[in-house]
Short mmCIF file of C-alpha atoms in Angstrom, two decimals:
data_model
loop_
_atom_site.label_atom_id
_atom_site.label_comp_id
_atom_site.label_asym_id
_atom_site.label_seq_id
_atom_site.Cartn_x
_atom_site.Cartn_y
_atom_site.Cartn_z
CA UNK A 1 -150.84 -123.09 -6.90
CA UNK A 2 -150.72 -125.18 -10.07
CA UNK A 3 -153.49 -127.31 -8.55
CA UNK A 4 -155.75 -124.26 -8.23
CA UNK A 5 -154.86 -123.07 -11.73
CA UNK A 6 -155.56 -126.40 -13.40
CA UNK A 7 -158.87 -126.90 -11.56
CA UNK A 8 -159.87 -123.36 -12.54
CA UNK A 9 -159.03 -124.26 -16.15
CA UNK A 10 -161.25 -127.34 -15.96
CA UNK A 11 -164.16 -125.24 -14.66
CA UNK A 12 -163.66 -122.50 -17.24
CA UNK A 13 -163.43 -124.92 -20.18
CA UNK A 14 -166.51 -126.80 -18.94
CA UNK A 15 -168.52 -123.57 -18.73
CA UNK A 16 -167.18 -122.47 -22.13
CA UNK A 17 -168.22 -125.80 -23.61
CA UNK A 18 -171.71 -125.58 -22.14
CA UNK A 19 -172.38 -121.96 -23.01
CA UNK A 20 -170.45 -121.63 -26.26
CA UNK A 21 -171.65 -124.82 -27.95
CA UNK A 22 -174.66 -123.25 -29.69
CA UNK A 23 -172.80 -120.14 -30.79
CA UNK A 24 -169.97 -121.65 -32.81
CA UNK A 25 -169.49 -123.90 -35.81
CA UNK A 26 -167.75 -127.28 -36.02
CA UNK A 27 -164.21 -125.94 -35.66
CA UNK A 28 -165.21 -123.93 -32.63
CA UNK A 29 -166.86 -126.96 -31.04
CA UNK A 30 -163.75 -129.09 -31.63
CA UNK A 31 -161.69 -126.38 -29.95
CA UNK A 32 -164.06 -126.29 -26.96
CA UNK A 33 -163.86 -130.07 -26.50
CA UNK A 34 -160.09 -130.03 -26.95
CA UNK A 35 -159.79 -127.31 -24.34
CA UNK A 36 -161.83 -129.34 -21.87
CA UNK A 37 -159.83 -132.52 -22.48
CA UNK A 38 -156.50 -130.70 -22.22
CA UNK A 39 -157.45 -128.98 -18.98
CA UNK A 40 -158.51 -132.32 -17.45
CA UNK A 41 -155.28 -133.94 -18.63
CA UNK A 42 -153.23 -131.11 -17.13
CA UNK A 43 -155.06 -131.43 -13.81
CA UNK A 44 -154.47 -135.18 -13.71
CA UNK A 45 -150.80 -134.66 -14.62
CA UNK A 46 -150.28 -132.13 -11.84
CA UNK A 47 -151.93 -134.40 -9.27
CA UNK A 48 -150.06 -137.54 -10.36
CA UNK A 49 -146.87 -135.52 -10.17
CA UNK A 50 -147.81 -134.33 -6.71
CA UNK A 51 -148.46 -137.91 -5.54
CA UNK A 52 -145.43 -139.54 -7.17
CA UNK A 53 -143.09 -136.61 -6.68
CA UNK A 54 -141.82 -137.30 -10.19
CA UNK A 55 -141.08 -133.72 -11.16
CA UNK A 56 -141.59 -131.66 -8.05
CA UNK A 57 -141.09 -127.95 -8.09
CA UNK A 58 -138.00 -126.66 -6.36
CA UNK A 59 -138.71 -125.54 -2.84
CA UNK A 60 -136.50 -123.61 -0.49
CA UNK A 61 -133.65 -125.40 1.22
CA UNK A 62 -133.11 -124.47 4.80
CA UNK A 63 -132.04 -125.28 8.31
CA UNK A 64 -134.49 -127.39 10.31
CA UNK A 65 -135.61 -126.84 13.90
CA UNK A 66 -133.02 -129.46 14.92
CA UNK A 67 -130.25 -127.55 13.15
CA UNK A 68 -129.80 -129.87 10.18
CA UNK A 69 -129.48 -128.52 6.67
CA UNK A 70 -130.34 -129.65 3.14
CA UNK A 71 -128.16 -128.15 0.43
CA UNK A 72 -128.38 -128.54 -3.35
CA UNK A 73 -125.14 -129.04 -5.26
CA UNK A 74 -124.29 -129.81 -8.90
CA UNK A 75 -122.36 -133.05 -9.48
CA UNK A 76 -120.73 -133.98 -12.78
CA UNK A 77 -118.85 -136.94 -14.15
CA UNK A 78 -118.92 -139.70 -16.77
CA UNK A 79 -121.33 -137.84 -19.01
CA UNK A 80 -123.74 -136.88 -16.25
CA UNK A 81 -124.30 -133.44 -14.81
CA UNK A 82 -127.18 -133.51 -12.34
CA UNK A 83 -128.22 -131.99 -9.03
CA UNK A 84 -127.62 -133.72 -5.70
CA UNK A 85 -129.11 -132.85 -2.33
CA UNK A 86 -127.03 -133.23 0.82
CA UNK A 87 -128.32 -133.65 4.37
CA UNK A 88 -125.87 -132.18 6.86
CA UNK A 89 -126.75 -133.11 10.46
CA UNK A 90 -126.69 -130.45 13.17
CA UNK A 91 -123.49 -132.04 14.52
CA UNK A 92 -121.77 -131.23 11.20
CA UNK A 93 -121.77 -127.55 12.11
CA UNK A 94 -121.44 -128.02 15.87
CA UNK A 95 -118.51 -130.47 15.92
CA UNK A 96 -116.03 -129.09 13.39
CA UNK A 97 -113.38 -131.67 14.30
CA UNK A 98 -115.53 -134.70 13.48
CA UNK A 99 -115.73 -136.66 10.24
CA UNK A 100 -119.09 -138.28 9.57
CA UNK A 101 -120.37 -141.54 8.11
CA UNK A 102 -122.19 -141.29 4.77
CA UNK A 103 -125.33 -142.82 3.32
CA UNK A 104 -126.19 -142.53 -0.38
CA UNK A 105 -130.00 -142.52 -0.63
CA UNK A 106 -131.40 -143.44 -4.04
CA UNK A 107 -134.77 -142.52 -5.51
CA UNK A 108 -137.33 -144.55 -7.46
CA UNK A 109 -138.34 -144.45 -11.11
CA UNK A 110 -139.86 -142.24 -12.30
CA UNK A 111 -138.64 -139.84 -9.67
CA UNK A 112 -136.00 -137.47 -8.47
CA UNK A 113 -134.15 -137.01 -5.16
CA UNK A 114 -136.79 -134.43 -4.29
CA UNK A 115 -139.23 -137.25 -3.54
CA UNK A 116 -137.10 -138.09 -0.47
CA UNK A 117 -137.22 -134.47 0.66
CA UNK A 118 -140.90 -133.88 -0.07
CA UNK A 119 -143.21 -136.86 -0.02
CA UNK A 120 -140.96 -138.99 2.20
CA UNK A 121 -140.10 -136.15 4.64
CA UNK A 122 -136.60 -137.52 5.06
CA UNK A 123 -135.13 -134.48 6.80
CA UNK A 124 -137.64 -134.76 9.66
CA UNK A 125 -137.04 -138.52 9.91
CA UNK A 126 -133.25 -138.15 10.04
CA UNK A 127 -133.50 -135.28 12.53
CA UNK A 128 -135.78 -137.35 14.76
CA UNK A 129 -133.66 -140.50 14.69
CA UNK A 130 -130.39 -138.66 15.27
CA UNK A 131 -131.88 -136.54 18.05
CA UNK A 132 -133.25 -139.67 19.78
CA UNK A 133 -129.80 -141.28 19.67
CA UNK A 134 -131.05 -144.14 17.49
CA UNK A 135 -128.85 -142.98 14.63
CA UNK A 136 -125.41 -141.39 14.62
CA UNK A 137 -125.03 -137.99 12.97
CA UNK A 138 -124.62 -138.93 9.31
CA UNK A 139 -124.17 -137.03 6.05
CA UNK A 140 -126.85 -138.32 3.66
CA UNK A 141 -126.42 -137.79 -0.09
CA UNK A 142 -129.44 -137.75 -2.41
CA UNK A 143 -127.96 -137.99 -5.91
CA UNK A 144 -129.91 -137.97 -9.18
CA UNK A 145 -129.52 -141.37 -10.83
CA UNK A 146 -130.26 -140.55 -14.44
CA UNK A 147 -129.25 -137.84 -16.91
CA UNK A 148 -132.86 -137.57 -18.21
CA UNK A 149 -135.95 -137.81 -16.01
CA UNK A 150 -137.71 -140.40 -18.17
CA UNK A 151 -134.61 -142.60 -18.75
CA UNK A 152 -134.70 -145.63 -16.44
CA UNK A 153 -131.07 -146.53 -15.68
CA UNK A 154 -131.65 -148.63 -12.54
CA UNK A 155 -128.24 -147.30 -11.42
CA UNK A 156 -126.44 -149.41 -14.01
CA UNK A 157 -123.91 -148.52 -16.69
CA UNK A 158 -126.11 -148.81 -19.78
CA UNK A 159 -124.11 -150.14 -22.71
CA UNK A 160 -123.54 -147.20 -25.01
CA UNK A 161 -125.59 -144.98 -22.71
CA UNK A 162 -125.77 -143.35 -19.31
CA UNK A 163 -123.05 -144.46 -16.88
CA UNK A 164 -125.15 -144.22 -13.72
CA UNK A 165 -123.35 -146.94 -11.77
CA UNK A 166 -119.96 -145.31 -12.25
CA UNK A 167 -121.43 -141.91 -11.51
CA UNK A 168 -122.97 -143.11 -8.23
CA UNK A 169 -120.03 -145.21 -7.04
CA UNK A 170 -117.13 -143.02 -8.23
CA UNK A 171 -118.16 -139.45 -9.06
CA UNK A 172 -120.62 -138.91 -6.20
CA UNK A 173 -118.19 -140.25 -3.54
CA UNK A 174 -115.39 -138.17 -5.06
CA UNK A 175 -117.53 -135.05 -4.89
CA UNK A 176 -118.46 -135.80 -1.26
CA UNK A 177 -114.81 -136.40 -0.30
CA UNK A 178 -113.76 -133.14 -1.93
CA UNK A 179 -116.50 -130.97 -0.41
CA UNK A 180 -117.54 -132.44 2.95
CA UNK A 181 -115.97 -133.49 6.24
CA UNK A 182 -116.78 -137.15 5.97
CA UNK A 183 -115.21 -140.52 6.64
CA UNK A 184 -113.81 -141.95 3.44
CA UNK A 185 -113.33 -145.57 4.55
CA UNK A 186 -115.84 -148.12 3.22
CA UNK A 187 -116.87 -149.15 6.77
CA UNK A 188 -118.55 -145.75 7.11
CA UNK A 189 -120.38 -145.79 3.73
CA UNK A 190 -123.86 -147.17 3.25
CA UNK A 191 -126.66 -147.19 0.65
CA UNK A 192 -130.42 -146.83 0.93
CA UNK A 193 -133.19 -146.64 -1.63
CA UNK A 194 -136.91 -147.06 -2.19
CA UNK A 195 -138.61 -148.87 -5.08
CA UNK A 196 -136.14 -148.93 -8.02
CA UNK A 197 -133.69 -147.22 -5.65
CA UNK A 198 -134.02 -150.24 -3.34
CA UNK A 199 -132.84 -152.49 -6.14
CA UNK A 200 -130.06 -149.95 -6.78
CA UNK A 201 -128.93 -150.00 -3.13
CA UNK A 202 -128.77 -153.80 -2.86
CA UNK A 203 -127.21 -154.21 -6.31
CA UNK A 204 -124.52 -151.56 -5.77
CA UNK A 205 -123.62 -153.09 -2.38
CA UNK A 206 -123.23 -156.55 -3.94
CA UNK A 207 -121.21 -155.13 -6.85
CA UNK A 208 -119.04 -152.76 -4.79
CA UNK A 209 -118.47 -154.31 -1.34
CA UNK A 210 -115.09 -152.58 -1.31
CA UNK A 211 -116.85 -149.19 -1.25
CA UNK A 212 -119.87 -149.80 0.99
CA UNK A 213 -120.49 -151.77 4.19
CA UNK A 214 -124.29 -151.95 4.27
CA UNK A 215 -127.43 -151.27 2.23
CA UNK A 216 -131.15 -150.94 2.92
CA UNK A 217 -133.71 -151.79 0.21
CA UNK A 218 -137.16 -150.31 0.89
CA UNK A 219 -139.72 -152.05 -1.32
CA UNK A 220 -137.02 -152.79 -3.89
CA UNK A 221 -136.62 -155.53 -6.45
CA UNK A 222 -134.12 -158.30 -7.20
CA UNK A 223 -133.74 -157.42 -10.88
CA UNK A 224 -133.45 -154.15 -12.81
CA UNK A 225 -136.43 -154.82 -15.07
CA UNK A 226 -134.69 -153.07 -17.98
CA UNK A 227 -132.35 -154.13 -20.76
CA UNK A 228 -128.90 -152.98 -19.66
CA UNK A 229 -127.61 -153.66 -23.17
CA UNK A 230 -125.07 -156.36 -22.34
CA UNK A 231 -127.44 -159.02 -20.98
CA UNK A 232 -126.23 -158.37 -17.43
CA UNK A 233 -129.83 -157.89 -16.21
CA UNK A 234 -129.91 -161.70 -16.27
CA UNK A 235 -126.56 -162.24 -14.55
CA UNK A 236 -124.26 -159.75 -12.82
CA UNK A 237 -127.00 -157.11 -12.45
CA UNK A 238 -129.50 -159.72 -11.26
CA UNK A 239 -129.12 -159.94 -7.49
CA UNK A 240 -130.46 -163.48 -7.08
CA UNK A 241 -128.11 -164.70 -9.82
CA UNK A 242 -125.21 -162.88 -8.12
CA UNK A 243 -126.03 -164.33 -4.70
CA UNK A 244 -126.26 -167.85 -6.12
CA UNK A 245 -123.26 -167.79 -8.45
CA UNK A 246 -120.72 -165.44 -6.89
CA UNK A 247 -119.08 -165.33 -3.44
CA UNK A 248 -121.18 -163.19 -1.08
CA UNK A 249 -119.43 -160.17 0.46
CA UNK A 250 -118.89 -159.56 4.18
CA UNK A 251 -121.51 -156.80 4.29
CA UNK A 252 -124.99 -156.25 5.70
CA UNK A 253 -128.33 -155.98 3.89
CA UNK A 254 -131.74 -154.73 5.13
CA UNK A 255 -134.66 -155.75 2.94
CA UNK A 256 -138.17 -154.45 3.64
CA UNK A 257 -141.44 -154.76 1.70
CA UNK A 258 -145.22 -154.59 2.02
CA UNK A 259 -146.84 -158.04 1.89
CA UNK A 260 -149.43 -156.84 -0.65
CA UNK A 261 -146.88 -155.13 -2.95
CA UNK A 262 -146.68 -158.21 -5.16
CA UNK A 263 -143.77 -157.31 -7.42
CA UNK A 264 -141.53 -156.02 -4.66
CA UNK A 265 -142.57 -158.73 -2.18
CA UNK A 266 -141.72 -161.54 -4.60
CA UNK A 267 -138.39 -160.00 -5.63
CA UNK A 268 -137.41 -159.12 -2.07
CA UNK A 269 -138.26 -162.62 -0.83
CA UNK A 270 -136.16 -164.23 -3.58
CA UNK A 271 -133.30 -161.90 -2.78
CA UNK A 272 -133.51 -162.47 0.98
CA UNK A 273 -133.80 -166.25 0.65
CA UNK A 274 -130.55 -166.39 -1.36
CA UNK A 275 -128.47 -164.55 1.24
CA UNK A 276 -125.97 -166.49 3.36
CA UNK A 277 -122.91 -165.71 5.48
CA UNK A 278 -120.78 -163.68 5.43
CA UNK A 279 -123.49 -161.39 4.01
CA UNK A 280 -125.79 -160.55 6.94
CA UNK A 281 -129.53 -160.13 6.37
CA UNK A 282 -132.30 -158.30 8.22
CA UNK A 283 -135.86 -158.39 6.87
CA UNK A 284 -138.83 -156.15 7.64
CA UNK A 285 -142.39 -156.50 6.46
CA UNK A 286 -145.48 -154.35 6.75
CA UNK A 287 -148.87 -156.04 6.38
CA UNK A 288 -150.28 -153.90 3.57
CA UNK A 289 -150.00 -150.53 1.89
CA UNK A 290 -148.97 -151.51 -1.63
CA UNK A 291 -146.22 -149.72 -3.54
CA UNK A 292 -146.87 -146.39 -1.90
CA UNK A 293 -145.12 -143.61 -0.04
CA UNK A 294 -147.05 -144.47 3.15
CA UNK A 295 -145.13 -147.76 3.27
CA UNK A 296 -141.77 -146.16 2.48
CA UNK A 297 -142.29 -143.44 5.08
CA UNK A 298 -142.91 -146.09 7.72
CA UNK A 299 -139.78 -148.00 6.66
CA UNK A 300 -137.53 -144.95 6.70
CA UNK A 301 -136.75 -144.71 10.42
CA UNK A 302 -136.18 -148.47 10.94
CA UNK A 303 -133.99 -148.63 7.82
CA UNK A 304 -131.83 -145.60 8.72
CA UNK A 305 -131.51 -146.78 12.36
CA UNK A 306 -130.38 -150.17 11.11
CA UNK A 307 -127.91 -148.62 8.64
CA UNK A 308 -126.36 -146.46 11.34
CA UNK A 309 -125.91 -149.52 13.57
CA UNK A 310 -124.01 -151.20 10.72
CA UNK A 311 -121.76 -148.29 9.71
CA UNK A 312 -118.68 -146.95 11.44
CA UNK A 313 -119.56 -143.92 13.54
CA UNK A 314 -118.38 -140.31 13.48
CA UNK A 315 -114.65 -139.98 14.12
CA UNK A 316 -112.85 -137.08 15.75
CA UNK B 1 -165.94 -154.42 -4.08
CA UNK B 2 -162.18 -154.74 -4.55
CA UNK B 3 -160.27 -151.58 -5.48
CA UNK B 4 -158.30 -153.43 -8.16
CA UNK B 5 -161.13 -155.68 -9.33
CA UNK B 6 -162.60 -155.74 -12.85
CA UNK B 7 -166.18 -155.25 -11.51
CA UNK B 8 -165.33 -151.83 -10.08
CA UNK B 9 -163.58 -150.71 -13.27
CA UNK B 10 -166.52 -151.94 -15.39
CA UNK B 11 -168.96 -150.20 -13.09
CA UNK B 12 -167.02 -146.94 -13.38
CA UNK B 13 -166.85 -147.30 -17.19
CA UNK B 14 -170.57 -148.05 -17.50
CA UNK B 15 -171.53 -145.13 -15.28
CA UNK B 16 -169.26 -142.88 -17.36
CA UNK B 17 -170.91 -143.97 -20.61
CA UNK B 18 -174.41 -143.61 -19.14
CA UNK B 19 -173.56 -140.15 -17.86
CA UNK B 20 -172.17 -139.22 -21.29
CA UNK B 21 -175.33 -140.46 -23.00
CA UNK B 22 -177.51 -138.60 -20.52
CA UNK B 23 -175.52 -135.42 -21.14
CA UNK B 24 -176.12 -135.69 -24.90
CA UNK B 25 -179.79 -136.58 -24.40
CA UNK B 26 -180.49 -133.61 -22.12
CA UNK B 27 -177.97 -131.20 -23.67
CA UNK B 28 -180.73 -128.69 -24.51
CA UNK B 29 -182.26 -128.56 -21.03
CA UNK B 30 -180.28 -125.61 -19.83
CA UNK B 31 -176.85 -124.17 -19.20
CA UNK B 32 -176.49 -125.41 -15.62
CA UNK B 33 -177.34 -129.00 -16.66
CA UNK B 34 -174.64 -128.80 -19.33
CA UNK B 35 -171.93 -127.48 -16.99
CA UNK B 36 -172.69 -130.01 -14.28
CA UNK B 37 -172.96 -132.80 -16.83
CA UNK B 38 -169.62 -131.97 -18.48
CA UNK B 39 -167.84 -131.87 -15.12
CA UNK B 40 -169.46 -135.14 -14.03
CA UNK B 41 -168.47 -136.99 -17.19
CA UNK B 42 -164.93 -135.64 -16.94
CA UNK B 43 -164.63 -136.76 -13.33
CA UNK B 44 -166.02 -140.22 -14.08
CA UNK B 45 -163.68 -140.67 -17.05
CA UNK B 46 -160.65 -139.75 -14.96
CA UNK B 47 -161.81 -142.09 -12.19
CA UNK B 48 -162.18 -145.00 -14.62
CA UNK B 49 -158.74 -144.47 -16.15
CA UNK B 50 -157.25 -144.09 -12.66
CA UNK B 51 -158.73 -147.39 -11.50
CA UNK B 52 -157.43 -149.17 -14.60
CA UNK B 53 -153.92 -147.72 -14.18
CA UNK B 54 -153.88 -148.62 -10.49
CA UNK B 55 -154.94 -152.19 -11.31
CA UNK B 56 -152.15 -152.48 -13.86
CA UNK B 57 -149.40 -150.88 -11.76
CA UNK B 58 -150.61 -152.22 -8.37
CA UNK B 59 -149.82 -148.99 -6.53
CA UNK B 60 -152.72 -149.40 -4.10
CA UNK B 61 -153.81 -153.04 -3.94
CA UNK B 62 -156.62 -152.41 -1.46
CA UNK B 63 -158.88 -149.71 -0.06
CA UNK B 64 -156.78 -149.84 3.13
CA UNK B 65 -153.61 -149.18 1.16
CA UNK B 66 -155.29 -146.26 -0.61
CA UNK B 67 -156.01 -144.78 2.82
CA UNK B 68 -152.32 -145.00 3.75
CA UNK B 69 -152.94 -147.72 6.35
CA UNK B 70 -150.11 -150.25 6.54
CA UNK B 71 -151.68 -152.33 9.30
CA UNK B 72 -148.29 -152.48 10.98
CA UNK B 73 -146.82 -150.71 13.98
CA UNK B 74 -143.22 -149.55 14.14
CA UNK B 75 -141.72 -150.76 17.39
CA UNK B 76 -139.39 -148.65 19.49
CA UNK B 77 -137.44 -151.06 21.64
CA UNK B 78 -135.48 -150.57 24.81
CA UNK B 79 -131.89 -151.52 25.37
CA UNK B 80 -131.71 -154.52 27.69
CA UNK B 81 -129.53 -153.96 30.75
CA UNK B 82 -126.58 -156.30 31.24
CA UNK B 83 -126.63 -158.62 34.23
CA UNK B 84 -123.39 -157.08 35.47
CA UNK B 85 -124.44 -153.44 34.89
CA UNK B 86 -125.37 -152.83 38.52
CA UNK B 87 -122.16 -154.37 39.86
CA UNK B 88 -119.54 -152.66 37.73
CA UNK B 89 -117.11 -150.60 39.78
CA UNK B 90 -114.02 -150.48 37.58
CA UNK B 91 -113.65 -149.47 33.93
CA UNK B 92 -111.55 -152.57 33.39
CA UNK B 93 -112.03 -155.92 35.04
CA UNK B 94 -111.34 -159.63 34.75
CA UNK B 95 -114.48 -161.32 33.45
CA UNK B 96 -115.28 -164.75 34.93
CA UNK B 97 -118.73 -165.74 33.60
CA UNK B 98 -120.17 -169.15 34.43
CA UNK B 99 -119.45 -170.57 30.97
CA UNK B 100 -115.84 -169.42 30.94
CA UNK B 101 -114.10 -172.74 31.90
CA UNK B 102 -115.57 -174.44 28.81
CA UNK B 103 -114.00 -171.96 26.34
CA UNK B 104 -110.46 -173.41 26.55
CA UNK B 105 -108.84 -170.00 27.10
CA UNK B 106 -105.43 -169.56 28.72
CA UNK B 107 -107.07 -167.37 31.38
CA UNK B 108 -110.24 -165.35 32.03
CA UNK B 109 -110.90 -162.56 29.48
CA UNK B 110 -110.23 -158.96 30.34
CA UNK B 111 -113.08 -156.48 29.72
CA UNK B 112 -112.53 -152.75 29.25
CA UNK B 113 -115.58 -150.48 29.26
CA UNK B 114 -116.03 -147.10 27.52
CA UNK B 115 -115.63 -144.19 29.94
CA UNK B 116 -119.34 -143.31 29.72
CA UNK B 117 -120.72 -146.87 29.95
CA UNK B 118 -122.44 -146.30 33.28
CA UNK B 119 -123.66 -142.79 32.42
CA UNK B 120 -125.63 -143.86 29.34
CA UNK B 121 -128.00 -146.63 30.43
CA UNK B 122 -130.23 -146.20 27.35
CA UNK B 123 -127.60 -147.10 24.76
CA UNK B 124 -125.97 -150.36 23.72
CA UNK B 125 -122.22 -150.37 23.05
CA UNK B 126 -120.40 -152.07 20.21
CA UNK B 127 -117.77 -154.69 20.96
CA UNK B 128 -114.15 -155.18 19.94
CA UNK B 129 -112.91 -158.72 20.45
CA UNK B 130 -109.10 -158.83 20.78
CA UNK B 131 -106.77 -161.77 20.91
CA UNK B 132 -103.59 -161.45 22.98
CA UNK B 133 -102.87 -159.21 25.91
CA UNK B 134 -103.46 -155.73 24.51
CA UNK B 135 -106.54 -154.34 26.29
CA UNK B 136 -106.29 -150.65 25.53
CA UNK B 137 -109.59 -148.76 25.79
CA UNK B 138 -111.04 -148.14 22.33
CA UNK B 139 -113.37 -145.16 22.36
CA UNK B 140 -117.04 -146.08 22.47
CA UNK B 141 -116.54 -149.86 22.34
CA UNK B 142 -116.55 -152.56 25.00
CA UNK B 143 -113.21 -154.31 24.50
CA UNK B 144 -112.80 -157.97 25.38
CA UNK B 145 -109.24 -159.26 25.38
CA UNK B 146 -108.61 -162.99 25.59
CA UNK B 147 -105.83 -165.49 25.08
CA UNK B 148 -107.07 -168.54 23.18
CA UNK B 149 -105.25 -171.86 23.26
CA UNK B 150 -104.92 -174.51 20.58
CA UNK B 151 -108.07 -176.12 22.00
CA UNK B 152 -110.23 -172.99 21.56
CA UNK B 153 -112.80 -173.40 18.77
CA UNK B 154 -114.99 -170.92 16.81
CA UNK B 155 -117.96 -172.29 18.80
CA UNK B 156 -116.19 -171.34 22.04
CA UNK B 157 -115.79 -167.76 20.82
CA UNK B 158 -119.48 -167.63 19.86
CA UNK B 159 -120.43 -168.93 23.32
CA UNK B 160 -118.31 -166.16 24.82
CA UNK B 161 -120.04 -163.59 22.59
CA UNK B 162 -123.51 -164.75 23.64
CA UNK B 163 -122.53 -164.72 27.32
CA UNK B 164 -121.19 -161.19 26.84
CA UNK B 165 -124.56 -160.10 25.41
CA UNK B 166 -126.22 -161.31 28.62
CA UNK B 167 -123.71 -159.78 31.01
CA UNK B 168 -123.19 -156.36 29.41
CA UNK B 169 -125.22 -153.77 27.49
CA UNK B 170 -123.75 -154.47 24.06
CA UNK B 171 -125.06 -154.32 20.48
CA UNK B 172 -126.14 -157.31 18.44
CA UNK B 173 -124.18 -156.29 15.33
CA UNK B 174 -121.18 -154.32 14.13
CA UNK B 175 -118.62 -156.02 16.38
CA UNK B 176 -115.00 -156.04 15.38
CA UNK B 177 -114.02 -159.71 15.32
CA UNK B 178 -110.47 -161.08 15.02
CA UNK B 179 -109.58 -162.18 11.49
CA UNK B 180 -109.07 -165.89 10.95
CA UNK B 181 -111.07 -169.05 11.55
CA UNK B 182 -111.57 -168.47 15.30
CA UNK B 183 -113.96 -165.55 14.66
CA UNK B 184 -115.96 -167.34 11.94
CA UNK B 185 -118.87 -168.44 14.16
CA UNK B 186 -119.31 -164.96 15.59
CA UNK B 187 -119.38 -163.53 12.04
CA UNK B 188 -121.84 -166.22 10.89
CA UNK B 189 -124.11 -165.32 13.80
CA UNK B 190 -124.32 -161.81 12.31
CA UNK B 191 -122.65 -160.17 15.30
CA UNK B 192 -119.85 -158.55 13.40
CA UNK B 193 -117.22 -158.42 10.71
CA UNK B 194 -113.77 -159.94 10.79
CA UNK B 195 -110.56 -158.04 10.32
CA UNK B 196 -111.77 -154.47 10.78
CA UNK B 197 -110.00 -151.94 12.94
CA UNK B 198 -111.34 -150.61 16.24
CA UNK B 199 -112.03 -147.27 14.47
CA UNK B 200 -114.61 -149.07 12.34
CA UNK B 201 -117.06 -149.88 15.12
CA UNK B 202 -120.53 -148.39 14.83
CA UNK B 203 -121.48 -145.80 17.44
CA UNK B 204 -123.18 -146.62 20.73
CA UNK B 205 -126.88 -146.12 19.97
CA UNK B 206 -130.28 -146.23 21.63
CA UNK B 207 -132.50 -149.19 20.69
CA UNK B 208 -133.55 -148.82 17.03
CA UNK B 209 -137.05 -148.51 15.66
CA UNK B 210 -137.98 -151.82 14.09
CA UNK B 211 -140.67 -153.43 11.95
CA UNK B 212 -141.76 -157.08 12.16
CA UNK B 213 -139.30 -159.46 10.50
CA UNK B 214 -140.51 -161.48 7.51
CA UNK B 215 -139.50 -164.66 9.35
CA UNK B 216 -138.11 -167.75 7.63
CA UNK B 217 -137.87 -167.40 3.85
CA UNK B 218 -137.88 -170.23 1.38
#
């Protein structure tokens, strides 16, 4: 709808510019040009937003053909109050005695959890994998990682700023424990993420092995690429530094990237090369596709299958 | 011409400027010329900026990538049947594989299968390795109970694990391994984690979808 509106605006301003030019004075001409430029900018903005899923419009939540459900809930804590989306598998309603494993799925920057639901079609992927028996019924949480859309937290606790790491590792799990029938033991908790969220997933696993058993990084990075405020982007929030200087946890890590996505490929390779026992590593590589949703969509099913095989299953 | 190359961006910029100049030059030739010209220049300007941004951010490094082609197939595997699958009569049996005498155990291991092992030929089952004599059935897992001796080494336990993967339809990860040095080789091989409880095993699953591995990393 906004696409049609903005394209209509471009056409109208172009016609107005062409036809009105000879009838107005300088101020009028400036206004005509400004109108044309603004309408083009708006069109580009809407399309970029559509491609990146940065600020998608809210769509209806609902129950899928497989019986799974996406619900939106508000989660607050440590200065953050943001929406979270929750995937409840069909088995959640059908097997009321079972408690389910949990995956926290983290979005990229700029972005919101809605990118998972829209562009990355995660509900259909999860439905398909669970229905095929390649993945156990799992509750998947899609939290928002930042209090402001244009603030890049990289899921860290920014010194004097947003406490995203604490929010994601304490407040989100607490909310899930209080509201959903889930397993609360770390063996049943995993992390996933694409792009910046891939860095988040690997970094939070390495920093909190007592809370999570496995993580999957889809086209992620080895460093946050921001200034955390305490220099930790060079040390304890730098995954290669962590792997080289600190004991590695008994956990499992899936790292996937596209060979032609230079930034992610280099970071992921550094990260993967530094892993040793007891941390277990699985790598996955697609030939090309860049830093794009086509690559992440293709990685989704393999990554979620792998996660499910490394997390404790549903428990009655 | 490369999608992220300077030549393409320069070409787009030059064409934009030429189109802009042409629009000014022929501005008085009629209303339709103006409308078409304005739209053309706008489109070319957006295209040029888009190419430059894509080069800088490396979203789509190639024309293939722009088309959503990853040049890679996702593989859906099949669970490999165990050598003993066709011969299993009992839910619990004494396991005497060919390699067993070399493992320095006090006796042959005892294997207990999940109740639905034979009914679900498409799934692989997780494994619980137990030391001692307790071979209670543990839900969805294949339980192997063995009595090591002082001569049993971590390498012996790994050899047992690999033999188990040939003989039965078991997973390649997520095993519950006994805590302590004896399980260290099995953990190092990526088969499982030491010191977890039997409730922590992953579910029995069909073969996962996989992508090619990146191979050896340096």
